[in-house]
mmCIF file of C-alpha atoms in Angstrom:
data_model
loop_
_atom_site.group_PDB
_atom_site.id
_atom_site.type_symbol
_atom_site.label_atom_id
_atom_site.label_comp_id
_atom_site.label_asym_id
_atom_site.label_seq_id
_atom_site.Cartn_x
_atom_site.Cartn_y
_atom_site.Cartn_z
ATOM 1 C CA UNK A 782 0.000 0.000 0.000
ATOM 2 C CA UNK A 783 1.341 3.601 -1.040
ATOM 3 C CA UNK A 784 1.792 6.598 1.441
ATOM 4 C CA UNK A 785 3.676 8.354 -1.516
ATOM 5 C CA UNK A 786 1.513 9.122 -4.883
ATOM 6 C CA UNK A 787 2.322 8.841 -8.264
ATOM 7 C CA UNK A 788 2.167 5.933 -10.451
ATOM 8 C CA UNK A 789 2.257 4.158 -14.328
ATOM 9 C CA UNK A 790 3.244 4.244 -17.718
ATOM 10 C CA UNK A 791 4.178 0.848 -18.114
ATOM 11 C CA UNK A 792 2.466 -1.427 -20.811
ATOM 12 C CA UNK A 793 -0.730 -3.404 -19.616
ATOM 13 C CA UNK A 794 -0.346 -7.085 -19.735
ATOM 14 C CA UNK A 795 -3.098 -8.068 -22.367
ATOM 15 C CA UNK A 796 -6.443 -9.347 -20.898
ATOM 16 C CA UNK A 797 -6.393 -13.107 -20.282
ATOM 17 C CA UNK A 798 -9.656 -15.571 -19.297
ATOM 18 C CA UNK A 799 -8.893 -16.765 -15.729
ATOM 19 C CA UNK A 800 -7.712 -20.370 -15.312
ATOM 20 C CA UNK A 801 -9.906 -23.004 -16.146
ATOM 21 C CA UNK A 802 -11.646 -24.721 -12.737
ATOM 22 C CA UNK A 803 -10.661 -21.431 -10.459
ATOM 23 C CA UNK A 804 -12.870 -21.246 -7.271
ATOM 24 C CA UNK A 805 -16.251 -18.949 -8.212
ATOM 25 C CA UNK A 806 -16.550 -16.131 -6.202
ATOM 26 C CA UNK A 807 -19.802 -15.941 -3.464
ATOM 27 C CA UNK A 808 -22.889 -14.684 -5.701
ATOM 28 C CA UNK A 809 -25.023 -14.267 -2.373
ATOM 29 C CA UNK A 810 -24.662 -13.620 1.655
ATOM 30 C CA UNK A 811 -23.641 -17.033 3.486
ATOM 31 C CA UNK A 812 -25.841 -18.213 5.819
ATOM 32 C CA UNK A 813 -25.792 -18.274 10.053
ATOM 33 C CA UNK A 814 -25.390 -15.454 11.964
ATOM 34 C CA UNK A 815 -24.132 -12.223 10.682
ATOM 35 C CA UNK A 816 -21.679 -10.179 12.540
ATOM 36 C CA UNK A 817 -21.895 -6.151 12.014
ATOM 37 C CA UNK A 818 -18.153 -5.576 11.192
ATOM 38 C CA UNK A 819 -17.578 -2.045 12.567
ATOM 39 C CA UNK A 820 -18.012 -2.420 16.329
ATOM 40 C CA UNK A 821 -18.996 -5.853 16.643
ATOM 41 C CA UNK A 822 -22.215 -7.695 17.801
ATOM 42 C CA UNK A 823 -20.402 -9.287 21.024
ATOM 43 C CA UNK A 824 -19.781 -12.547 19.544
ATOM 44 C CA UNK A 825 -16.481 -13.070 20.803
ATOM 45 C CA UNK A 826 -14.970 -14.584 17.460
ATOM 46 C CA UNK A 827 -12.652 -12.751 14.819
ATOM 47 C CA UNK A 828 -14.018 -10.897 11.863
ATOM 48 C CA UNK A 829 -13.897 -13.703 8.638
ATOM 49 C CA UNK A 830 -13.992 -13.574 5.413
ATOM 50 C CA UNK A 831 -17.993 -14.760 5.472
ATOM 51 C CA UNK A 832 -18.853 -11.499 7.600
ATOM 52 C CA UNK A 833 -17.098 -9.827 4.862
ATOM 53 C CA UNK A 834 -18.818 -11.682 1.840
ATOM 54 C CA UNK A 835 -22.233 -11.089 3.980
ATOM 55 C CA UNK A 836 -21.454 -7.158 4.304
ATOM 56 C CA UNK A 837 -20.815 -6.646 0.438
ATOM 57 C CA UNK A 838 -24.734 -8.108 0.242
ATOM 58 C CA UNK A 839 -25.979 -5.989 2.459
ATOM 59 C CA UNK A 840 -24.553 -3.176 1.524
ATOM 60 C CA UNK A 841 -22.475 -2.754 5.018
ATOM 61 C CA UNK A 842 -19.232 0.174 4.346
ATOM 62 C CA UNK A 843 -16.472 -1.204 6.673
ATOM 63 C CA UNK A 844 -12.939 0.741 7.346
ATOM 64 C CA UNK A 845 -9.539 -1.053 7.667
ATOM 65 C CA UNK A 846 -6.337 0.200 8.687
ATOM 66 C CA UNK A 847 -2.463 -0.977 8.578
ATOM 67 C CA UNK A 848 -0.950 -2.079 12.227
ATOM 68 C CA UNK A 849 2.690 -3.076 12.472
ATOM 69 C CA UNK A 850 2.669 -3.957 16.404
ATOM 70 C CA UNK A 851 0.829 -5.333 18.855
ATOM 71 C CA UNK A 852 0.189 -2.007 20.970
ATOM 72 C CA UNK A 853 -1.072 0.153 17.364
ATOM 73 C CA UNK A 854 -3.173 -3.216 16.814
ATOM 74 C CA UNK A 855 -4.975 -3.697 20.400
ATOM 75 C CA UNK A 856 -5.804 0.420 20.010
ATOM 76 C CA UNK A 857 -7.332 -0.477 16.984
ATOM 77 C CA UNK A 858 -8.592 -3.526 17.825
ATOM 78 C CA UNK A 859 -10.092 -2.291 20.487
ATOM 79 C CA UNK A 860 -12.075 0.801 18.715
ATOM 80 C CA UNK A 861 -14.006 -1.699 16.517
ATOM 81 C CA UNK A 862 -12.011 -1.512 13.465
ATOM 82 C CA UNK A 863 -12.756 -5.090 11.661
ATOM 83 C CA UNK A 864 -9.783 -5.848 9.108
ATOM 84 C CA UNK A 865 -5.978 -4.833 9.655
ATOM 85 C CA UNK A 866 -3.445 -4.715 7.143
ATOM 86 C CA UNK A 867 0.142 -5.814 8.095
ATOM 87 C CA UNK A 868 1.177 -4.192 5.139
ATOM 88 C CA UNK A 869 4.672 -4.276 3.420
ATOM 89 C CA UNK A 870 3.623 -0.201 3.805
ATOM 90 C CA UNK A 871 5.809 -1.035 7.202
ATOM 91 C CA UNK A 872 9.269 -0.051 4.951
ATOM 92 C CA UNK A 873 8.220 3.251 4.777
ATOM 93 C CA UNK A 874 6.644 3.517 7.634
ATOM 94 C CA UNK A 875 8.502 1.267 10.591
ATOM 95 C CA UNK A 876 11.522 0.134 8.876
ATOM 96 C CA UNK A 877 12.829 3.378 7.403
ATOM 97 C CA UNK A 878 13.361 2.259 3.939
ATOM 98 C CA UNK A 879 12.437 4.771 0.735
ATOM 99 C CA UNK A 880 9.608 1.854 0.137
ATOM 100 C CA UNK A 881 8.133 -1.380 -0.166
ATOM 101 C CA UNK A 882 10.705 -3.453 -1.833
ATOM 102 C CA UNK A 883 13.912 -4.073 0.681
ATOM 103 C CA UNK A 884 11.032 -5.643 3.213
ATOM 104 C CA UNK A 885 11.161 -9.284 3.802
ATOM 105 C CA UNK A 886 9.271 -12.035 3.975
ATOM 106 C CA UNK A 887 10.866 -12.767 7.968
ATOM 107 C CA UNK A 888 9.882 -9.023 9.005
ATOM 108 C CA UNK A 889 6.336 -9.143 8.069
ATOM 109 C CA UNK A 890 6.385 -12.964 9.723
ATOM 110 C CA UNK A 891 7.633 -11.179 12.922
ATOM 111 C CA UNK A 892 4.940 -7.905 12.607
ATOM 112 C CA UNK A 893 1.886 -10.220 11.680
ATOM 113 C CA UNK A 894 2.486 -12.352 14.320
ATOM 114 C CA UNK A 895 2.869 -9.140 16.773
ATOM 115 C CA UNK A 896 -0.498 -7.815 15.539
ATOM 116 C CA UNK A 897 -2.422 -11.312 15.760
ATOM 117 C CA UNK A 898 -1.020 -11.044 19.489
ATOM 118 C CA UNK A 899 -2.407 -7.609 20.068
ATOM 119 C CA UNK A 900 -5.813 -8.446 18.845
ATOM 120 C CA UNK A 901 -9.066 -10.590 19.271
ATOM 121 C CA UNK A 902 -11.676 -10.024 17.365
ATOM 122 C CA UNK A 903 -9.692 -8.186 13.631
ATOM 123 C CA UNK A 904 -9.340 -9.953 11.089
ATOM 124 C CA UNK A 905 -5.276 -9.598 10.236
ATOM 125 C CA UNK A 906 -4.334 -9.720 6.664
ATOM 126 C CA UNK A 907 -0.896 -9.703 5.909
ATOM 127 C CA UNK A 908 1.088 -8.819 2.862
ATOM 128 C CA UNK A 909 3.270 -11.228 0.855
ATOM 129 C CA UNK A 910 6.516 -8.967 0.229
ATOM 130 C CA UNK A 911 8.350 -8.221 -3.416
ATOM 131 C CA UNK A 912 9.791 -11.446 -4.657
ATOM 132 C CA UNK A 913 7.788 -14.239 -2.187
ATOM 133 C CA UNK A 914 5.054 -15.016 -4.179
ATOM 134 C CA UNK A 915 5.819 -13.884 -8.154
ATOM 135 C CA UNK A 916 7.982 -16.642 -9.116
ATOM 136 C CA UNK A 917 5.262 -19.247 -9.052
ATOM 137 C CA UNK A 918 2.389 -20.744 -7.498
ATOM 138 C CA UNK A 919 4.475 -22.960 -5.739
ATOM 139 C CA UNK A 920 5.885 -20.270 -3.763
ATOM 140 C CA UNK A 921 3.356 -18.424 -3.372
ATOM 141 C CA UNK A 922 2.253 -21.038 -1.304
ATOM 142 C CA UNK A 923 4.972 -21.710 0.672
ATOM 143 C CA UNK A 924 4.953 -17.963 1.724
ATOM 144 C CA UNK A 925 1.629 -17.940 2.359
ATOM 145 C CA UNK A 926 1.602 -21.034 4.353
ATOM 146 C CA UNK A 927 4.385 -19.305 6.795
ATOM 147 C CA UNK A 928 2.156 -16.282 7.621
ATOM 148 C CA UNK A 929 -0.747 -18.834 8.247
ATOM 149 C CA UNK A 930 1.601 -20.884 10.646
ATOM 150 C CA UNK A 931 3.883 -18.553 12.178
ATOM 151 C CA UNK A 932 2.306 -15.674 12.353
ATOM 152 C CA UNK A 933 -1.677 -16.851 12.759
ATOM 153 C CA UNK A 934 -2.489 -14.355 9.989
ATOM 154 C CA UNK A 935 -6.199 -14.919 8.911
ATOM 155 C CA UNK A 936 -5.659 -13.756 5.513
ATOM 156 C CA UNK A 937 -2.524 -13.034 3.005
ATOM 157 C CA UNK A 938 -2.687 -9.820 0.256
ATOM 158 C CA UNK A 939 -0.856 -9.896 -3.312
ATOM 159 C CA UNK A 940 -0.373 -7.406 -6.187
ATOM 160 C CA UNK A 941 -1.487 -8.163 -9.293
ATOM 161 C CA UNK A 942 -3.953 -8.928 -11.606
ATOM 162 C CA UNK A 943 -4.463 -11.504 -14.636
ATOM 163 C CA UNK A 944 -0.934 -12.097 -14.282
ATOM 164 C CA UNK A 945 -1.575 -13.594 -10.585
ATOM 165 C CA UNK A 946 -4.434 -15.661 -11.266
ATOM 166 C CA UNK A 947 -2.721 -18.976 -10.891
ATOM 167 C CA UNK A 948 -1.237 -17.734 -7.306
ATOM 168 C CA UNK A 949 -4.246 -16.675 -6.278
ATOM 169 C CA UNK A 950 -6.015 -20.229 -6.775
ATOM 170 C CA UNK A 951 -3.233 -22.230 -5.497
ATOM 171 C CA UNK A 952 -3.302 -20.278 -2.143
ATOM 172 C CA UNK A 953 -7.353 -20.697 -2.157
ATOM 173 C CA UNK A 954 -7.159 -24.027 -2.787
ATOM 174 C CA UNK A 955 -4.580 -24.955 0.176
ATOM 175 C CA UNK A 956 -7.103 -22.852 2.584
ATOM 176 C CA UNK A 957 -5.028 -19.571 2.395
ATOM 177 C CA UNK A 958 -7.642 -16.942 2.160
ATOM 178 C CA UNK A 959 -6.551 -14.150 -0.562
ATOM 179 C CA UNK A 960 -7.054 -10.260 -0.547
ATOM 180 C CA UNK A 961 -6.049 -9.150 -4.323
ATOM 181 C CA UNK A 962 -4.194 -6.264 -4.934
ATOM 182 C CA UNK A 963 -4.719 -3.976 -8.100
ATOM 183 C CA UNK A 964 -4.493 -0.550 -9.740
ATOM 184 C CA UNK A 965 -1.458 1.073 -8.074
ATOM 185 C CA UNK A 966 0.667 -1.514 -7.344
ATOM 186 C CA UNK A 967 3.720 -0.497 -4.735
ATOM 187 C CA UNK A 968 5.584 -3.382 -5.638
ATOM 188 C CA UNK A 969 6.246 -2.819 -9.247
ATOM 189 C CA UNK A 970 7.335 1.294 -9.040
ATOM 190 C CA UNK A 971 10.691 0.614 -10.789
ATOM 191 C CA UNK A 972 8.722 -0.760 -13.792
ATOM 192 C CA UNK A 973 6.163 1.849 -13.575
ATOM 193 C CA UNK A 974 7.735 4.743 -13.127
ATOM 194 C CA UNK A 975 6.346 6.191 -9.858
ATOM 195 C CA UNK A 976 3.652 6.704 -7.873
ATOM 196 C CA UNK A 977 0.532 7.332 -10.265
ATOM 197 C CA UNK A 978 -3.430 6.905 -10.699
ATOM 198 C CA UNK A 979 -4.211 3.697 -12.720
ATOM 199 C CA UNK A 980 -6.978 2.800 -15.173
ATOM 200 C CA UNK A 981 -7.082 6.252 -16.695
ATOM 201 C CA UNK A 982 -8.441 5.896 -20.954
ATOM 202 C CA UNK A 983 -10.534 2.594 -21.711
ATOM 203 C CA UNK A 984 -7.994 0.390 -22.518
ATOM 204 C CA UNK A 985 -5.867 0.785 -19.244
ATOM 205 C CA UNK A 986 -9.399 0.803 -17.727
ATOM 206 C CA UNK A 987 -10.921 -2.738 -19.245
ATOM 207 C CA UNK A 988 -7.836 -3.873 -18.147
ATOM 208 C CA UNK A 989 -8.205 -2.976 -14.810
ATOM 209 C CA UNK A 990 -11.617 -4.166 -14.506
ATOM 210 C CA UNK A 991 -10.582 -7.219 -16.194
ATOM 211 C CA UNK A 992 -7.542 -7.704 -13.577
ATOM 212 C CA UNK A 993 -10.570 -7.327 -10.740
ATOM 213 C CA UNK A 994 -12.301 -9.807 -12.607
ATOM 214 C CA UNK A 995 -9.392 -12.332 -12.684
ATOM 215 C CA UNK A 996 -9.000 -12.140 -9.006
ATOM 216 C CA UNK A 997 -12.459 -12.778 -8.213
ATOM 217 C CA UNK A 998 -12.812 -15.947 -10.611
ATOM 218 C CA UNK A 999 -9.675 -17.236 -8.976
ATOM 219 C CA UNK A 1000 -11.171 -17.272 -5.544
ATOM 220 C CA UNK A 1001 -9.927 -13.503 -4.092
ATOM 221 C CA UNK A 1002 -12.337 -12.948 -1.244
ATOM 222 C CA UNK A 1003 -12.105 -8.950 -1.727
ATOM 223 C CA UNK A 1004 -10.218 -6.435 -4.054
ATOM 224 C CA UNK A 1005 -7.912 -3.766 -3.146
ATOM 225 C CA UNK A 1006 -8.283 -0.722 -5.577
ATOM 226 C CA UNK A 1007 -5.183 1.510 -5.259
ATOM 227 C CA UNK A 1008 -5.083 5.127 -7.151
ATOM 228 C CA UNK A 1009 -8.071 4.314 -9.291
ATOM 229 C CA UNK A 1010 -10.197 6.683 -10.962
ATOM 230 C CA UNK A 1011 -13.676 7.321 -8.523
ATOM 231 C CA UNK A 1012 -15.923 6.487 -11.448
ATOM 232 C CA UNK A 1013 -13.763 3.531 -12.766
ATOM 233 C CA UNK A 1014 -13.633 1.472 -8.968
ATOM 234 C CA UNK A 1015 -17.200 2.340 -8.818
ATOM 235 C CA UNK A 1016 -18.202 0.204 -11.756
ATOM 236 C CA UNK A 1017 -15.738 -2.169 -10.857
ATOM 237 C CA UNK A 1018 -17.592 -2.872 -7.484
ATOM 238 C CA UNK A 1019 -20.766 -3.170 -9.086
ATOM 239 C CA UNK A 1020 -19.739 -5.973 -11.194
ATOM 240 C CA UNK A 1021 -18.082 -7.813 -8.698
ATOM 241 C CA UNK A 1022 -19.399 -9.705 -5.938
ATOM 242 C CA UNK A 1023 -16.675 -9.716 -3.652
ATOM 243 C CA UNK A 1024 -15.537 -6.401 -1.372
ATOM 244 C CA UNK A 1025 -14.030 -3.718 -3.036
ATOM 245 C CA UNK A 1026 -11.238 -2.106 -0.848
ATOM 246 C CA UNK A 1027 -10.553 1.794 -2.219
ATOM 247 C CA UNK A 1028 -7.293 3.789 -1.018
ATOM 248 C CA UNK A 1029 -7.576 6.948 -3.681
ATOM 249 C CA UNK A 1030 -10.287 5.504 -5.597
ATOM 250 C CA UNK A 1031 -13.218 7.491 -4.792
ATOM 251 C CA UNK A 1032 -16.203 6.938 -2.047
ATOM 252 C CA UNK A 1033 -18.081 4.020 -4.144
ATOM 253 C CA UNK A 1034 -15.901 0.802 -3.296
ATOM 254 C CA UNK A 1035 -17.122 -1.333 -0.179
ATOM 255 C CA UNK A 1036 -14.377 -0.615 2.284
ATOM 256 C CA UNK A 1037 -12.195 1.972 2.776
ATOM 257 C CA UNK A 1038 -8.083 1.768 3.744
ATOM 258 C CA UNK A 1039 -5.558 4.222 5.427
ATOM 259 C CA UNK A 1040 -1.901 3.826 5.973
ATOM 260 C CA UNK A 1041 -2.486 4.089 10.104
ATOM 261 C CA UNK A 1042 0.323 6.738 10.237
ATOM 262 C CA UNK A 1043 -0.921 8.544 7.329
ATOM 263 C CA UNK A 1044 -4.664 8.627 9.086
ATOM 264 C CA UNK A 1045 -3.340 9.463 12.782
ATOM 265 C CA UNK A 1046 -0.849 12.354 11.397
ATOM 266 C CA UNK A 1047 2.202 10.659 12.149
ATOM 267 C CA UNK A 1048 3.876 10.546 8.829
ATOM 268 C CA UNK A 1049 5.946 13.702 7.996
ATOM 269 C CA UNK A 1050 5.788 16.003 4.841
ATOM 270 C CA UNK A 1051 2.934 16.013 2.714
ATOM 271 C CA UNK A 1052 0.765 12.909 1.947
ATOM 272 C CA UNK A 1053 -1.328 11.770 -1.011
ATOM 273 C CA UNK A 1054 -4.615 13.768 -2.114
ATOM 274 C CA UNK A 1055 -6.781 10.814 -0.974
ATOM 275 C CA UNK A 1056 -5.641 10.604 2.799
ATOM 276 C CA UNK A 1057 -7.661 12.671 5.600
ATOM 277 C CA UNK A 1058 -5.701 13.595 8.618
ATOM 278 C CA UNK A 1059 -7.685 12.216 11.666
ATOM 279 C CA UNK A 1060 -5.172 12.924 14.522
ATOM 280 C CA UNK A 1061 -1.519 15.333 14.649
ATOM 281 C CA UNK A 1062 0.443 12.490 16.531
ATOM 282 C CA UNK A 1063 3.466 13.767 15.509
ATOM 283 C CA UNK A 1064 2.972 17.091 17.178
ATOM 284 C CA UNK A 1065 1.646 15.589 20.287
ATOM 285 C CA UNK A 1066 4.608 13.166 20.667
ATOM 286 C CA UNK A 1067 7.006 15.953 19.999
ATOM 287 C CA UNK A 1068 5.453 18.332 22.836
ATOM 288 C CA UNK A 1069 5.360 15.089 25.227
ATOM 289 C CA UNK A 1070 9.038 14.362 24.322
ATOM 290 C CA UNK A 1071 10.215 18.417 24.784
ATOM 291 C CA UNK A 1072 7.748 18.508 27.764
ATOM 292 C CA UNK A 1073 9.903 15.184 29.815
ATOM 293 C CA UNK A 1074 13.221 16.662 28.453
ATOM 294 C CA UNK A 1075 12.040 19.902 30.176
ATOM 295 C CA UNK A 1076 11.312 18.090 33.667
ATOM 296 C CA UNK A 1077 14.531 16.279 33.389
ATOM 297 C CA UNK A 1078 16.366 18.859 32.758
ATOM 298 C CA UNK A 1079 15.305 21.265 34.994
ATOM 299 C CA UNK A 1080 15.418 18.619 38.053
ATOM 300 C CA UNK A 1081 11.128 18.785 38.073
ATOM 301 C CA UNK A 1082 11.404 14.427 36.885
ATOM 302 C CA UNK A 1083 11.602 12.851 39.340
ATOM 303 C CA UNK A 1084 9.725 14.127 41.988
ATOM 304 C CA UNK A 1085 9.481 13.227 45.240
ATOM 305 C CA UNK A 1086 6.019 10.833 44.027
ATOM 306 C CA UNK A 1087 8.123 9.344 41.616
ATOM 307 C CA UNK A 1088 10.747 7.906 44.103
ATOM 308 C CA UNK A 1089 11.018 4.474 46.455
ATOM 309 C CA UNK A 1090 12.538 4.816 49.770
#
């Protein structure tokens, strides 16, 4: 997932059928009991990807956020928030890197698993990093098997469209519960050029919708639609009948994703078009930190309350 903007150029991939015998999407709500996603009904169970399937029938909006620790994840957890992301977003935004790509498949292990810890009732989706899941559906698996395991992730996300079809139903077929990945796609920036909206003209745009398509025919239990023109994801959720996830791509998908430092004001210098500030962390932990150096220096931390004897 992007906190930076700007994106494309590259050539489409052409538009492909999906793989004969891929798992059909849900075409109506699952039956049993439903559980209202934002806030909970007090079942004591995690979110799944049936509550999900069951809120794209009846027409429930639901928000999900990125977590990279246990602490971030419990806050979140804790304020109702159904589905967190333990996105490769955490090179930009935990590991220091300039993005996505340096960030490895044992990091995420080690933040999922951190995040699963911190929460009870979110459903944790974490992302298979640059390189762990391209090369086939063979290894695709094998990644996605280690968040499963190690981690106790309850879902994995990859990039890609037509392309990733194959992945896609090889994880879905092993049990490994799949949250696609298209329009902006962080992961491929060196081929495309930068940070920039997708699915712009009606070629790049059938293609797009085609790529949503793929994912859902292949067994994708919901769609992430990154830097996508409003009018474009909002035709692409009404042909599909999985979840439509927007970050930049207008108010008409299903669901709705922030970068949690990008929401909560904690990321520095000046963020994408589509992100609304919720919070200034960064000027409250700065006043905090100035406010104890303050104390400390001037002899006022510790006091005498502060001391054993």
């Amino acid at each position: 997932m992007s906190e930076q903007l700007s994106q494309q150029s590259a050539v489409q991939p052409p538009a492909t059928s999906p793989a004969a015998g891929a798992p059909a999407a849900p075409k109506a709500a699952p039956e049993g009991p439903g559980l209202t996603l934002y806030g909970g009904n007090g079942t004591g169970r995690r979110v799944t990807v049936r509550d999900l399937a069951r809120a794209k029938q009846t027409g429930e909006r639901w928000p999900m956020l990125t977590a990279y620790d246990a602490m971030i994840a419990s806050v979140f957890d804790d304020a109702g928030i159904p589905v967190l992301l333990v996105g490769d977003s955490a090179g930009n935004n935990h590991l220091g890197y300039e993005n996505t790509i340096p960030v490895t498949v044992d990091q995420l292990v080690m933040l999922t698993g951190a995040v699963v810890r911190g929460t009870k009732r979110a459903m944790v989706v974490a992302d298979l990093p640059f390189g762990s899941y391209q090369v086939s559906p063979a290894q695709a698996l094998e990644t996605g098997a280690r968040f499963m395991k190690e981690a106790g992730a309850g879902a994995v996300k990859l990039e890609g469209g037509v392309a990733m079809a194959p992945q896609v139903e090889a994880l879905v077929t092993a049990g490994v519960p799949v949250m696609a990945h298209i329009g902006l796609t962080p992961q491929s920036v060196n081929v495309l050029g930068g940070y920039r909206v997708q699915g712009r003209g009606d070629e790049a745009a059938a293609q797009l919708l085609a790529d949503a398509k793929a994912m859902q025919a292949a067994g994708a239990f919901a769609v992430v639609l990154e830097l996508v023109p409003e009018e474009l994801a909002a035709k692409v959720t009404a042909q599909l009948d999985i979840p439509t996830v927007g970050i930049g791509a207008g108010s008409g998908c299903d669901a709705q994703v922030l970068v949690w430092t990008d929401m909560a004001g904690l990321t520095p210098g000046k963020l994408p078009k589509f992100v609304k500030q919720y919070a200034d962390l960064r000027a409250t932990l700065g006043d905090a930190a100035r406010a104890f150096a303050s104390d400390v220096v001037g002899g006022a931390y510790p006091g005498p309350e502060h001391a054993f004897h």
